[in-house]
PDB file of C-alpha atoms in Angstrom:
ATOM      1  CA  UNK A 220     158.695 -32.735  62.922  1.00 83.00           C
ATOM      2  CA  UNK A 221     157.760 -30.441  65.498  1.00 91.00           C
ATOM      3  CA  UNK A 222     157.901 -26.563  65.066  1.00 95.00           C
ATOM      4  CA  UNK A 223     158.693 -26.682  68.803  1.00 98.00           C
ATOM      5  CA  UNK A 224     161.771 -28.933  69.687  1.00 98.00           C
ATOM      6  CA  UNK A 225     162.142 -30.543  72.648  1.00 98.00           C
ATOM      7  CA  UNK A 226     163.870 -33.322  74.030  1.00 98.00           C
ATOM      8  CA  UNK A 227     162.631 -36.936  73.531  1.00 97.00           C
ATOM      9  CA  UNK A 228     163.577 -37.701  76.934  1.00 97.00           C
ATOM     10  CA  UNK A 229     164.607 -36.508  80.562  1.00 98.00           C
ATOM     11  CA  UNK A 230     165.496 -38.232  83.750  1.00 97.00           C
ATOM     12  CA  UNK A 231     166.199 -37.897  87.073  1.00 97.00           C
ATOM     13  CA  UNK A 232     166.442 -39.299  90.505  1.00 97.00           C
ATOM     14  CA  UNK A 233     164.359 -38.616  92.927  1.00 97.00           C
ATOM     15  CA  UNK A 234     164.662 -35.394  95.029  1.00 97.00           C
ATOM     16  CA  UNK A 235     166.161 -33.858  92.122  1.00 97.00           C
ATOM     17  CA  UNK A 236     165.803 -31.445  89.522  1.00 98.00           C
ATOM     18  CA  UNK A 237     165.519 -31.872  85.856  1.00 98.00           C
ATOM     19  CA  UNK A 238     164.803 -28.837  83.679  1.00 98.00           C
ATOM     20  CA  UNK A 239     163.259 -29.485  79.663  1.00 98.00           C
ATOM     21  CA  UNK A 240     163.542 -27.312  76.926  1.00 98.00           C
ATOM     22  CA  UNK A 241     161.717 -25.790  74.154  1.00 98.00           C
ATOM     23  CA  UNK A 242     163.190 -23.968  71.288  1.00 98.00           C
ATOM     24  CA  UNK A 243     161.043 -22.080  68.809  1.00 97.00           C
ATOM     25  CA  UNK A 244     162.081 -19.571  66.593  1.00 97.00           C
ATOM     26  CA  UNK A 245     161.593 -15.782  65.222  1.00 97.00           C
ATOM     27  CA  UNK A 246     157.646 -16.316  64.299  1.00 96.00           C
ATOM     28  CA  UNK A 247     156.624 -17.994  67.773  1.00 97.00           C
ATOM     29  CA  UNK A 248     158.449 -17.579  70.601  1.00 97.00           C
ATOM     30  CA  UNK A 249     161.120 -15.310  68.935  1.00 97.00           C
ATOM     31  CA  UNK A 250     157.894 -13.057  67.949  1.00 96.00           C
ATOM     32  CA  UNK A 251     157.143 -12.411  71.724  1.00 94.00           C
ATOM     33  CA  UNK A 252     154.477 -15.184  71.978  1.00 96.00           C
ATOM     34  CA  UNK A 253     153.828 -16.544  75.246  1.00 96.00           C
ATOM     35  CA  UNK A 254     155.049 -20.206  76.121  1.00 97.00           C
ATOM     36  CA  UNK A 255     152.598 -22.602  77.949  1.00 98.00           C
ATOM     37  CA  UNK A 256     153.848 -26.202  79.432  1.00 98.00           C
ATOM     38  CA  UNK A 257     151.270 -29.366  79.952  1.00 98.00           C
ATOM     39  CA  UNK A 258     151.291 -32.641  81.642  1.00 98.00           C
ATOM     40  CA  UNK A 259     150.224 -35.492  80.239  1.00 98.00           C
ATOM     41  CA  UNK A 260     149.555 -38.630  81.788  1.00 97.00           C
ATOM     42  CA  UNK A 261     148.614 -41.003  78.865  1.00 94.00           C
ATOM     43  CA  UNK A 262     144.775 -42.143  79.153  1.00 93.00           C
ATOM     44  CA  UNK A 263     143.757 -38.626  80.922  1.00 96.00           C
ATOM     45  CA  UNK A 264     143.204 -35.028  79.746  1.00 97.00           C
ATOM     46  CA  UNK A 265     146.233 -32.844  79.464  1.00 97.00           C
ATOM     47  CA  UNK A 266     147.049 -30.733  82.174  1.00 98.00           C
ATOM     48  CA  UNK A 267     147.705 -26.851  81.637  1.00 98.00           C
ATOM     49  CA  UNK A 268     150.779 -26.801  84.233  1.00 98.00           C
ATOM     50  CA  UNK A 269     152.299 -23.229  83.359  1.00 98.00           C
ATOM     51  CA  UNK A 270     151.309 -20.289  81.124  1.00 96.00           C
ATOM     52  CA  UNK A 271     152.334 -16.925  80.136  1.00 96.00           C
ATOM     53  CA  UNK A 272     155.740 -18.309  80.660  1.00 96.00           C
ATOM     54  CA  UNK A 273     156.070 -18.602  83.841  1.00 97.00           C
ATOM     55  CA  UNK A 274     152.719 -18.485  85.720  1.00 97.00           C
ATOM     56  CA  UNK A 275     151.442 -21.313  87.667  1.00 98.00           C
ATOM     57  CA  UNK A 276     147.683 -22.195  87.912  1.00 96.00           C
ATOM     58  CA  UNK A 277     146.087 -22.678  90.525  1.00 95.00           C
ATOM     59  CA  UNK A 278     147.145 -25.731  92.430  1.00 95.00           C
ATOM     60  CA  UNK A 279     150.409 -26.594  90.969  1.00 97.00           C
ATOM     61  CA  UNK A 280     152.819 -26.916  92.799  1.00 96.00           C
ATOM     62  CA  UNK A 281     155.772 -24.182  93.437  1.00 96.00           C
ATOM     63  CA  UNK A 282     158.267 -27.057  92.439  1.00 97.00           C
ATOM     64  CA  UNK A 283     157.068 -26.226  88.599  1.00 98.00           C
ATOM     65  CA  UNK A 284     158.814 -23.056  87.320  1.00 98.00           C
ATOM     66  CA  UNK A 285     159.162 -22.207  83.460  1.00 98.00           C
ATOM     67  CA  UNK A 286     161.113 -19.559  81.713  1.00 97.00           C
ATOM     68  CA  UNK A 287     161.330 -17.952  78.114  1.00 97.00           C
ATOM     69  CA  UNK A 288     164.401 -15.946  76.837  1.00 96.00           C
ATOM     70  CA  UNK A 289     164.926 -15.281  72.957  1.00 96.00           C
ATOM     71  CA  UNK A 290     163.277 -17.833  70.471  1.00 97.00           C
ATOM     72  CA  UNK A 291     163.554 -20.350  73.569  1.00 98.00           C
ATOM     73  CA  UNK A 292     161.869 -21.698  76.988  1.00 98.00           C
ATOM     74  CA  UNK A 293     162.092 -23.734  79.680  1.00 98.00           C
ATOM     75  CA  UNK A 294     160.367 -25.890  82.185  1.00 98.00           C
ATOM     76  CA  UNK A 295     162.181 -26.798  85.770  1.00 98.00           C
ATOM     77  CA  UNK A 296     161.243 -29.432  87.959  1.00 98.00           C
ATOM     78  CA  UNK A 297     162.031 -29.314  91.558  1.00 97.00           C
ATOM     79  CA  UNK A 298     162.367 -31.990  94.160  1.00 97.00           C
ATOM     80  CA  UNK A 299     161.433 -34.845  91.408  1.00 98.00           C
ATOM     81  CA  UNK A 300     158.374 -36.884  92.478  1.00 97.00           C
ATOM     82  CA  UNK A 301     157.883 -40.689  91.127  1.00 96.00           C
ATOM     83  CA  UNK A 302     154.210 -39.020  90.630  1.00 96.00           C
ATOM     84  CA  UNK A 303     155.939 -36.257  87.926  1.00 97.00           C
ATOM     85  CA  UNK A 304     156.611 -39.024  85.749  1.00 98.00           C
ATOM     86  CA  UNK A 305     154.857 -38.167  82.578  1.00 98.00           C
ATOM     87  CA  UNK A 306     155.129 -36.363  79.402  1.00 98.00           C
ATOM     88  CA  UNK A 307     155.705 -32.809  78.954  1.00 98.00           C
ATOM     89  CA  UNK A 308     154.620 -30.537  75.979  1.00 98.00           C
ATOM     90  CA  UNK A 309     155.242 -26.685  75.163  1.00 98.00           C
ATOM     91  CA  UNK A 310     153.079 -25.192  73.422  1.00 98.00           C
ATOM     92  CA  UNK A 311     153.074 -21.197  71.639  1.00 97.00           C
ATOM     93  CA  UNK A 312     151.661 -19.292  68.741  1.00 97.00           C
ATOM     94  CA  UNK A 313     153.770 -19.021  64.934  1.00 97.00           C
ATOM     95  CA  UNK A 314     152.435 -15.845  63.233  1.00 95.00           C
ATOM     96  CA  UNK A 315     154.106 -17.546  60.099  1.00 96.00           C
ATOM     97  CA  UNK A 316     151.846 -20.596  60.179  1.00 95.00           C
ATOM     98  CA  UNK A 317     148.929 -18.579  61.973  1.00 95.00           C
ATOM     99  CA  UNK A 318     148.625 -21.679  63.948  1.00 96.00           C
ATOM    100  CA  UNK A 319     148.797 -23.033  67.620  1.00 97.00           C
ATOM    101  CA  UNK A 320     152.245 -25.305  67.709  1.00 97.00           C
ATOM    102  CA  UNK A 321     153.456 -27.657  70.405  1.00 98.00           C
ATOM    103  CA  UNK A 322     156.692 -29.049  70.811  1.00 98.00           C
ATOM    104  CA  UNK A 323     157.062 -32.914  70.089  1.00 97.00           C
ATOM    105  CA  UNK A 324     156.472 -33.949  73.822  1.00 98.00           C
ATOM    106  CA  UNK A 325     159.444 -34.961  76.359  1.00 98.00           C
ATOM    107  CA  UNK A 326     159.167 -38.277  78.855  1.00 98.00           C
ATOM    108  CA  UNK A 327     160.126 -37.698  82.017  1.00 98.00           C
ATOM    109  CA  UNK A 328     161.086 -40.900  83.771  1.00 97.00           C
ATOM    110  CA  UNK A 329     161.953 -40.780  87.911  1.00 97.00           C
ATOM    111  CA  UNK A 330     164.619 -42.908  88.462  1.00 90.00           C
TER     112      UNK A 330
ATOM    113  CA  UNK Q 394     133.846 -27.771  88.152  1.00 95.00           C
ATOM    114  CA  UNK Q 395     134.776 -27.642  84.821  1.00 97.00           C
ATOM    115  CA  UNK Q 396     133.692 -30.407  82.506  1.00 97.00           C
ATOM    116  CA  UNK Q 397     134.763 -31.793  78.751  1.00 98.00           C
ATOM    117  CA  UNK Q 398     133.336 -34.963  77.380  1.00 98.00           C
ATOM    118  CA  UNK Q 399     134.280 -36.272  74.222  1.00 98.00           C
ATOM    119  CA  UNK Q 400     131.898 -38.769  72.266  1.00 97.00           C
ATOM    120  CA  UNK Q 401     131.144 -39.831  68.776  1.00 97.00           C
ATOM    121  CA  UNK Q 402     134.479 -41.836  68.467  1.00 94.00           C
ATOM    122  CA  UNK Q 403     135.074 -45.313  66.846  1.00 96.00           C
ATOM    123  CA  UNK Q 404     136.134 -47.697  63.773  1.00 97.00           C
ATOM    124  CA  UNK Q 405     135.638 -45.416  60.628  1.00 97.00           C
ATOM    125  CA  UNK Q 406     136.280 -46.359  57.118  1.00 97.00           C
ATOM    126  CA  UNK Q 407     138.839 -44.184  54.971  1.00 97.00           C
ATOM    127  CA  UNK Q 408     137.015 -41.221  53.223  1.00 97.00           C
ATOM    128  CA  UNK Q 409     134.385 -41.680  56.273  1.00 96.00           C
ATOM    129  CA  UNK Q 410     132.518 -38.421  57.643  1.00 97.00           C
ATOM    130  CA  UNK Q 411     132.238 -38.918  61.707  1.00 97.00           C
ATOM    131  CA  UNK Q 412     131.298 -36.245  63.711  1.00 98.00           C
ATOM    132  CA  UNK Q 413     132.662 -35.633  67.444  1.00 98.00           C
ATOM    133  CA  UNK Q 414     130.795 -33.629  70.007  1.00 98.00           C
ATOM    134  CA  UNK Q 415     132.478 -32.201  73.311  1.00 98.00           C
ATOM    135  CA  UNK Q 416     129.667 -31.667  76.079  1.00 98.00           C
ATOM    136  CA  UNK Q 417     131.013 -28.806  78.579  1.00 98.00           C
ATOM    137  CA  UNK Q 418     129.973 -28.557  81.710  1.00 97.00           C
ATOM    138  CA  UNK Q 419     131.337 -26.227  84.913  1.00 97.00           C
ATOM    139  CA  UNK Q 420     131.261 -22.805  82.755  1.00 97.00           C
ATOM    140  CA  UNK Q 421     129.469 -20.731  80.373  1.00 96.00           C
ATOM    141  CA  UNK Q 422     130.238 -21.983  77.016  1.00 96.00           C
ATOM    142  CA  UNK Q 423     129.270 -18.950  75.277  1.00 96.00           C
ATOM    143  CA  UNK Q 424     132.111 -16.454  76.645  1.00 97.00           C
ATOM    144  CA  UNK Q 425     135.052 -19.089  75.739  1.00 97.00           C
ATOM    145  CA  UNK Q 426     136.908 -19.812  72.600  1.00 97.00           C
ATOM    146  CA  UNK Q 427     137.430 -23.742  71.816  1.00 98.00           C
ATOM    147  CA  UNK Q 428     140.019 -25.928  70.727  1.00 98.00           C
ATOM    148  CA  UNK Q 429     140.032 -29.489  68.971  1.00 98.00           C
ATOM    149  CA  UNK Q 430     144.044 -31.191  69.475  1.00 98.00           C
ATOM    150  CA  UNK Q 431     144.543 -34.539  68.544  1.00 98.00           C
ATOM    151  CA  UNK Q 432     147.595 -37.042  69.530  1.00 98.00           C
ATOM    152  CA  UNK Q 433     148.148 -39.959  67.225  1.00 97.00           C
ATOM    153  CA  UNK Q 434     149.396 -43.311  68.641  1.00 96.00           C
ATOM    154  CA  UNK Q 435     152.613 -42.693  69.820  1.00 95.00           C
ATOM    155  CA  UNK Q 436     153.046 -39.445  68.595  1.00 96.00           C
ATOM    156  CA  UNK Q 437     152.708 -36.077  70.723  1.00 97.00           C
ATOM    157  CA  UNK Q 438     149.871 -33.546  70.393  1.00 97.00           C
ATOM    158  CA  UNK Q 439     148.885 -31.985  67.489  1.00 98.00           C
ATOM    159  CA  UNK Q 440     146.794 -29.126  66.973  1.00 98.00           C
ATOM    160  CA  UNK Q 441     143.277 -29.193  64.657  1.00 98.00           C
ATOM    161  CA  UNK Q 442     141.188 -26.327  65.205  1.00 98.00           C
ATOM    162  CA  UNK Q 443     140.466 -23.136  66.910  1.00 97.00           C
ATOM    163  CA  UNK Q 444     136.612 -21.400  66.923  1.00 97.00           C
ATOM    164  CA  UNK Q 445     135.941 -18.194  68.567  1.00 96.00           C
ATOM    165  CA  UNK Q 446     133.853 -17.709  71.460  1.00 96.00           C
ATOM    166  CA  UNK Q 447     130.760 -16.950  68.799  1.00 94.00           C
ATOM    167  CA  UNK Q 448     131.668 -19.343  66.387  1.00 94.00           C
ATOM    168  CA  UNK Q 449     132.273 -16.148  63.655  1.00 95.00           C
ATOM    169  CA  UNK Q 450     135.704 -17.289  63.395  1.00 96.00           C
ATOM    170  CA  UNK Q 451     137.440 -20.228  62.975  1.00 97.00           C
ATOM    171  CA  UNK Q 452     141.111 -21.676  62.127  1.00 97.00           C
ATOM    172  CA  UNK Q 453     142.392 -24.581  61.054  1.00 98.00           C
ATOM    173  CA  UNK Q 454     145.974 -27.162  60.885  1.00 97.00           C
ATOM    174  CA  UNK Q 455     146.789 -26.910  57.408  1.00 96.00           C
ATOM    175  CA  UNK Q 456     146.864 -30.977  57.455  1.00 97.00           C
ATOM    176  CA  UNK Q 457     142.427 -30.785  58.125  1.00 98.00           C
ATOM    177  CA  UNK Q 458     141.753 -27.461  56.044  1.00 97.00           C
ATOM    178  CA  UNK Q 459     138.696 -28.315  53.913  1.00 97.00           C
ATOM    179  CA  UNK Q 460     137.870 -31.641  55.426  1.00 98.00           C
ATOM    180  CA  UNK Q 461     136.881 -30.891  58.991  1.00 98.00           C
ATOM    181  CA  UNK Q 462     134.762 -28.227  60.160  1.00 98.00           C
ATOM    182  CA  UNK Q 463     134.538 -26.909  63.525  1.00 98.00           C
ATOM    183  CA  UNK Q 464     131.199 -25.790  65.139  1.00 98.00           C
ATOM    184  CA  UNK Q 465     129.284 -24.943  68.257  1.00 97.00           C
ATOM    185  CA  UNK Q 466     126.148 -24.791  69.971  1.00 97.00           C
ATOM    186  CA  UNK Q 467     126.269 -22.525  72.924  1.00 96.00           C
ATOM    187  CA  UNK Q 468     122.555 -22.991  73.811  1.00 96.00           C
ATOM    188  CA  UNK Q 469     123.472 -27.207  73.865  1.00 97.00           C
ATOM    189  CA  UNK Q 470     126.709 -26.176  75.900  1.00 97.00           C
ATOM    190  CA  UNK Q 471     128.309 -28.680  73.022  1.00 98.00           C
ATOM    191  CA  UNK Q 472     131.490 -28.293  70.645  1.00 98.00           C
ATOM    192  CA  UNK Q 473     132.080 -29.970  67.267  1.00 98.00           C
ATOM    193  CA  UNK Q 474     134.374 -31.383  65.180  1.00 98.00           C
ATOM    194  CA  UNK Q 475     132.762 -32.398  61.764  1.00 98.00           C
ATOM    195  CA  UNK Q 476     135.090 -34.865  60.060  1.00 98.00           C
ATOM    196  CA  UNK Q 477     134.812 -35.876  56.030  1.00 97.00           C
ATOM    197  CA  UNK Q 478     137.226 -36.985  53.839  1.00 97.00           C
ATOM    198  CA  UNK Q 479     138.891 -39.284  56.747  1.00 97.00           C
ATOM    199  CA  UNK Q 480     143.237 -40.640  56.170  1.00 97.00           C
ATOM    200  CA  UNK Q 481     144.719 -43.582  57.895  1.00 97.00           C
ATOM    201  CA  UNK Q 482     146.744 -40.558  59.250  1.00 97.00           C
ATOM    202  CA  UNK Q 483     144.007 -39.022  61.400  1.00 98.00           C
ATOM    203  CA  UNK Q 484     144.149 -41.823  63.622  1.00 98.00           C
ATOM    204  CA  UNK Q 485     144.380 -40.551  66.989  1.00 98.00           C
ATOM    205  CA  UNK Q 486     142.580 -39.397  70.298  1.00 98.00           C
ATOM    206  CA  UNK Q 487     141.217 -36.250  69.481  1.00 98.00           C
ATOM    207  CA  UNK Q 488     141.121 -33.662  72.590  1.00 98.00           C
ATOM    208  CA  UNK Q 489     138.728 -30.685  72.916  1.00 98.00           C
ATOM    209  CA  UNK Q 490     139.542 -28.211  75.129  1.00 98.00           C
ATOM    210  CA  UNK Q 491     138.697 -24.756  76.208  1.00 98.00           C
ATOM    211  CA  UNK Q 492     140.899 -21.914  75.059  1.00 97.00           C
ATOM    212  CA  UNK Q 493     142.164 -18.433  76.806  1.00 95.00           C
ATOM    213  CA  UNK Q 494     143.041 -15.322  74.600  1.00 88.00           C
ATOM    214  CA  UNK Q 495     141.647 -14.372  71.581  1.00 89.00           C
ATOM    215  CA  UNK Q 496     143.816 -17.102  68.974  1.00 91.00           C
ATOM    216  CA  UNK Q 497     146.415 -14.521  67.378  1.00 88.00           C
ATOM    217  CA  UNK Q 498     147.288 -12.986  70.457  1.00 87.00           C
ATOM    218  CA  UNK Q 499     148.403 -16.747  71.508  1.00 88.00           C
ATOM    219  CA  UNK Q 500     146.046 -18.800  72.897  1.00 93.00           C
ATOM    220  CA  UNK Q 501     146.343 -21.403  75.242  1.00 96.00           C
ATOM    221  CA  UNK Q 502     144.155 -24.290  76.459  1.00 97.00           C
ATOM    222  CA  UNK Q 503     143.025 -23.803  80.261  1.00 96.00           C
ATOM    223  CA  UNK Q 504     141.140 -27.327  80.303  1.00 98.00           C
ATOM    224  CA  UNK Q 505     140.601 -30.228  78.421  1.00 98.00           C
ATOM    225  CA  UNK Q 506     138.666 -33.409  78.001  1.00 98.00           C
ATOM    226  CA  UNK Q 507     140.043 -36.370  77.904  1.00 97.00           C
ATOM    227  CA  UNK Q 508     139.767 -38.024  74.723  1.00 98.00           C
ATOM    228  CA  UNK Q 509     137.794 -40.003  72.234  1.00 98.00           C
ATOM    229  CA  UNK Q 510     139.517 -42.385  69.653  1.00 98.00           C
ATOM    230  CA  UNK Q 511     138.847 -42.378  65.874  1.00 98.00           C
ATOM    231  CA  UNK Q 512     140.758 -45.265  64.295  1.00 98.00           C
ATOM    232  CA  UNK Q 513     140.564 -44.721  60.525  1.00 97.00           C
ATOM    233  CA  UNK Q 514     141.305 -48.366  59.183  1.00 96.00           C
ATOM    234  CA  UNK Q 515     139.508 -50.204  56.348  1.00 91.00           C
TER     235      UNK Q 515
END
């Protein structure tokens, strides 16, 4: 499994807002590491979507927002699109492992 | 604009030894660290290997350490992923991508290409 956890899946309707979680622990995002969020549309190259928590690249949209408080972090989704439908992955740095992690990816399916 | 283009993927025998290359185009190779991820079928994304900006370091997934090698060629603006040894379970598209930060102050991955297949199957 994942040294990230996330949801398997999210959904919403459109117009609405989902949020998706990540929860680490005391070596990666516990340890202060920064927590980066991606969107993937399967076939195509991975999207960086936010990083250093809660900064947006960019071009994305102000409907993204993420957030990071203890060994945790989160990504919120504004004003769901039938475009956002995709998958999701957070990704941070374990100190323990000395290795990049990612959490196990979360669907996002617009109603 | 920035540019990643996977190539040298395929069938491959297990114990096999392909090599991937990642062409970059858009930036300046030489001042960026790189990143190899990979996402089996059906399964979310994994990472495989981290080499600094001048190739002097380099770090590895404990599930590759001593069978693929990561390398570069700033001059060739090309990354790569030297593969030996090859599982059933390193099926997947493998991802290069450029990286931000130095890797143990938490890197990230800024861009990425989007993907070349090895299927490991005899």
């Amino acid at each position: 499994q994942s040294v990230l956890t996330q949801p398997p899946s999210v959904s919403g309707a459109p117009g609405q807002r989902v949020t998706i979680s990540c929860t680490g622990s005391r070596s990666n995002i516990g340890a202060d590491y920064e927590v980066h969020w991606y969107q993937h549309f399967p076939g195509t190259a991975p999207k960086l979507l936010i990083n250093h928590n809660n900064n947006r690249p960019s071009g994305v949209p102000d409907r993204f927002s993420g957030s990071k408080s203890g060994t945790s972090a989160s990504l919120a989704i504004t004003g769901l699109q039938t475009d956002d439908e995709a998958d999701y992955y957070c990704q941070s740095f374990d100190n323990r492992l000395s290795a990049v992690v990612f959490g196990g990816g979360t669907k996002l399916t617009v109603l | 604009q920035v540019q990643l283009v996977e190539s040298g993927g395929g069938v491959v025998q297990p114990g096999g030894s392909p090599r991937l290359s990642c062409a970059v185009s858009g930036f300046t190779l030489s001042r960026y660290g790189m990143q190899w991820v990979r996402q089996a079928p059906g399964k979310g994304l994994e990472w495989v290997a981290f080499i600094e900006y001048d190739g002097q370091k380099v770090y590895y997934a404990d599930s590759v350490k001593g069978r693929f090698t990561i390398s570069r060629d700033n001059s060739r603006n090309t990354l790569y992923l030297q593969m030996k040894s090859l599982r059933e379970e390193d099926t997947a598209v493998y991802f290069c991508a450029r990286s931000r930060r130095e890797f143990e102050s938490g890197t990230y991955l800024d861009y990425w290409g989007q993907g070349v297949l090895i299927t490991v199957s005899s």
